[in-house]
Amino acid sequence: MSFNIAIDGPAGAGKSTIAKMIAKKLGYIYVDTGAMYRAMALYLLREGVASSEKEKIGEKCKEADISIGYENGEQIVFLNGENVNGFIRTEEVGNMASASSPHPGVRQKLVELQQKLAASKDVVMDGRDIGTCVLPNAQVKVYLTADSHVRALRRYKELEEKGVACNLEEIEKDIVERDHQDMTRELSPLVQAPDAILVDSSDMTAAEVADAVIALCAKKA
Ligand code: DC
């Protein structure tokens, strides 16, 4: 049986950084489910669909074939065969992913893909509904959060390092809005699974969080 680690939490909590560190240390596969929702959002944006057009999202999402692969340990997301890693990290795509992900057609398709991956391989999977819906039997579940101001500051620094012009206040406003959208949607909202361990990373380094999760895994193994 495969060993599954589920990491859920709001935007900018450090899920992907920590999940990648754990995957590297344990030799597991890292599955970034947000990237799949982002690839779907990219397809919808390219097709000119607006986030408010619910019916159109349901129709159009059927045309998008999303799959993932790995190159040098890095997850690659393919949208209808095209490597779209270079296009999915913008705020526009992130906001569209948050707006389109509540749609049942979108979720059904991507959850199925995620469950297939985890059934045959040891994975560290991060997202919003991994511990609650995608992998309810995951051996280790973590709900990773941090103060919204800390999360905004982290994202601001990340963008600044990349040379992208940004505004801290706007980033925090975006993060708070995205949290609200992800936490209040009807289908698979972001909530802490009853059996998930709550980790607040506001005053922790990524290495400290990763070590804490690895210690939890050792206990369960
Ligand atoms: O983690 P991220 O910022 O890349 O995710 C983008 C959006 O995708 C997020 O705001 C909500 C959605 N998402 C989701 O609904 N379920 C997941 N398991 C992962 C992401």
PDB file of N, CA and C and ligand atoms in Angstrom, residues 15 32-35 37-38 89 94 97-98 101 107 126-130 178 182 185, ligand 1:
ATOM      1  N   LYS A  15       2.758  25.690   1.604  1.00  0.00           N
ATOM      2  CA  LYS A  15       2.489  24.267   1.348  1.00  0.00           C
ATOM      3  C   LYS A  15       3.464  23.659   0.342  1.00  0.00           C
ATOM      4  N   ASP A  32       1.370  18.693  -6.849  1.00  0.00           N
ATOM      5  CA  ASP A  32       0.846  20.042  -6.635  1.00  0.00           C
ATOM      6  C   ASP A  32      -0.526  20.117  -7.325  1.00  0.00           C
ATOM      7  N   THR A  33      -1.599  19.970  -6.538  1.00  0.00           N
ATOM      8  CA  THR A  33      -2.934  19.929  -7.165  1.00  0.00           C
ATOM      9  C   THR A  33      -3.382  21.322  -7.610  1.00  0.00           C
ATOM     10  N   GLY A  34      -2.874  22.363  -6.934  1.00  0.00           N
ATOM     11  CA  GLY A  34      -3.220  23.729  -7.334  1.00  0.00           C
ATOM     12  C   GLY A  34      -2.814  23.985  -8.780  1.00  0.00           C
ATOM     13  N   ALA A  35      -1.678  23.396  -9.179  1.00  0.00           N
ATOM     14  CA  ALA A  35      -1.186  23.587 -10.551  1.00  0.00           C
ATOM     15  C   ALA A  35      -2.184  23.005 -11.564  1.00  0.00           C
ATOM     16  N   TYR A  37      -5.528  22.868 -11.104  1.00  0.00           N
ATOM     17  CA  TYR A  37      -6.643  23.831 -11.185  1.00  0.00           C
ATOM     18  C   TYR A  37      -6.219  25.070 -11.965  1.00  0.00           C
ATOM     19  N   ARG A  38      -4.937  25.428 -11.831  1.00  0.00           N
ATOM     20  CA  ARG A  38      -4.423  26.580 -12.571  1.00  0.00           C
ATOM     21  C   ARG A  38      -4.381  26.281 -14.074  1.00  0.00           C
ATOM     22  N   ARG A  89       1.529  30.632 -13.196  1.00  0.00           N
ATOM     23  CA  ARG A  89       1.859  31.254 -11.894  1.00  0.00           C
ATOM     24  C   ARG A  89       1.474  32.727 -11.790  1.00  0.00           C
ATOM     25  N   GLY A  94      -4.328  32.436 -11.007  1.00  0.00           N
ATOM     26  CA  GLY A  94      -4.655  32.007  -9.638  1.00  0.00           C
ATOM     27  C   GLY A  94      -6.066  32.398  -9.251  1.00  0.00           C
ATOM     28  N   ALA A  97      -8.452  30.258 -11.124  1.00  0.00           N
ATOM     29  CA  ALA A  97      -8.453  28.889 -10.565  1.00  0.00           C
ATOM     30  C   ALA A  97      -9.357  28.847  -9.339  1.00  0.00           C
ATOM     31  N   SER A  98      -9.267  29.865  -8.500  1.00  0.00           N
ATOM     32  CA  SER A  98     -10.096  29.920  -7.309  1.00  0.00           C
ATOM     33  C   SER A  98     -11.576  30.050  -7.693  1.00  0.00           C
ATOM     34  N   SER A 101     -12.665  26.574  -9.658  1.00  0.00           N
ATOM     35  CA  SER A 101     -12.515  25.278  -8.967  1.00  0.00           C
ATOM     36  C   SER A 101     -13.763  24.812  -8.209  1.00  0.00           C
ATOM     37  N   ARG A 107     -13.876  19.815 -10.646  1.00  0.00           N
ATOM     38  CA  ARG A 107     -13.365  19.029  -9.499  1.00  0.00           C
ATOM     39  C   ARG A 107     -13.350  17.531  -9.797  1.00  0.00           C
ATOM     40  N   ASP A 126      -0.384  18.432  -2.056  1.00  0.00           N
ATOM     41  CA  ASP A 126      -0.904  19.628  -1.388  1.00  0.00           C
ATOM     42  C   ASP A 126      -2.054  20.247  -2.169  1.00  0.00           C
ATOM     43  N   GLY A 127      -2.925  20.944  -1.417  1.00  0.00           N
ATOM     44  CA  GLY A 127      -4.096  21.557  -2.044  1.00  0.00           C
ATOM     45  C   GLY A 127      -5.018  22.171  -1.013  1.00  0.00           C
ATOM     46  N   ARG A 128      -6.325  22.006  -1.241  1.00  0.00           N
ATOM     47  CA  ARG A 128      -7.325  22.573  -0.322  1.00  0.00           C
ATOM     48  C   ARG A 128      -8.233  21.495   0.283  1.00  0.00           C
ATOM     49  N   ASP A 129      -8.377  20.380  -0.455  1.00  0.00           N
ATOM     50  CA  ASP A 129      -9.344  19.345  -0.060  1.00  0.00           C
ATOM     51  C   ASP A 129      -8.704  17.962  -0.037  1.00  0.00           C
ATOM     52  N   ILE A 130      -7.384  17.909   0.129  1.00  0.00           N
ATOM     53  CA  ILE A 130      -6.696  16.615   0.013  1.00  0.00           C
ATOM     54  C   ILE A 130      -7.061  15.705   1.198  1.00  0.00           C
ATOM     55  N   ARG A 178      -9.282  35.351  -1.706  1.00  0.00           N
ATOM     56  CA  ARG A 178      -9.126  33.976  -2.185  1.00  0.00           C
ATOM     57  C   ARG A 178      -9.460  32.981  -1.065  1.00  0.00           C
ATOM     58  N   ASP A 182     -12.337  30.155  -1.234  1.00  0.00           N
ATOM     59  CA  ASP A 182     -11.991  28.736  -1.092  1.00  0.00           C
ATOM     60  C   ASP A 182     -12.656  28.100   0.137  1.00  0.00           C
ATOM     61  N   ARG A 185     -17.012  27.971  -0.402  1.00  0.00           N
ATOM     62  CA  ARG A 185     -17.677  27.329  -1.536  1.00  0.00           C
ATOM     63  C   ARG A 185     -18.420  26.087  -1.052  1.00  0.00           C
TER      64      ARG A 185
HETATM   65  O1   DC B   1      -2.560  26.434  -4.346  1.00  0.00           O
HETATM   66  P1   DC B   1      -2.824  27.341  -5.525  1.00  0.00           P
HETATM   67  O2   DC B   1      -2.782  28.810  -5.185  1.00  0.00           O
HETATM   68  O3   DC B   1      -1.962  27.005  -6.700  1.00  0.00           O
HETATM   69  O4   DC B   1      -4.354  27.015  -5.967  1.00  0.00           O
HETATM   70  C1   DC B   1      -5.060  27.802  -6.880  1.00  0.00           C
HETATM   71  C2   DC B   1      -6.566  27.650  -6.661  1.00  0.00           C
HETATM   72  O5   DC B   1      -6.980  26.334  -7.024  1.00  0.00           O
HETATM   73  C3   DC B   1      -7.029  27.821  -5.217  1.00  0.00           C
HETATM   74  O6   DC B   1      -7.334  29.162  -4.924  1.00  0.00           O
HETATM   75  C4   DC B   1      -8.245  26.940  -5.132  1.00  0.00           C
HETATM   76  C5   DC B   1      -8.009  25.871  -6.169  1.00  0.00           C
HETATM   77  N1   DC B   1      -7.651  24.569  -5.589  1.00  0.00           N
HETATM   78  C6   DC B   1      -8.662  23.754  -5.178  1.00  0.00           C
HETATM   79  O7   DC B   1      -9.824  24.126  -5.259  1.00  0.00           O
HETATM   80  N2   DC B   1      -8.371  22.515  -4.694  1.00  0.00           N
HETATM   81  C7   DC B   1      -7.122  22.093  -4.578  1.00  0.00           C
HETATM   82  N3   DC B   1      -6.882  20.851  -4.117  1.00  0.00           N
HETATM   83  C8   DC B   1      -6.049  22.928  -4.968  1.00  0.00           C
HETATM   84  C9   DC B   1      -6.340  24.191  -5.461  1.00  0.00           C
END
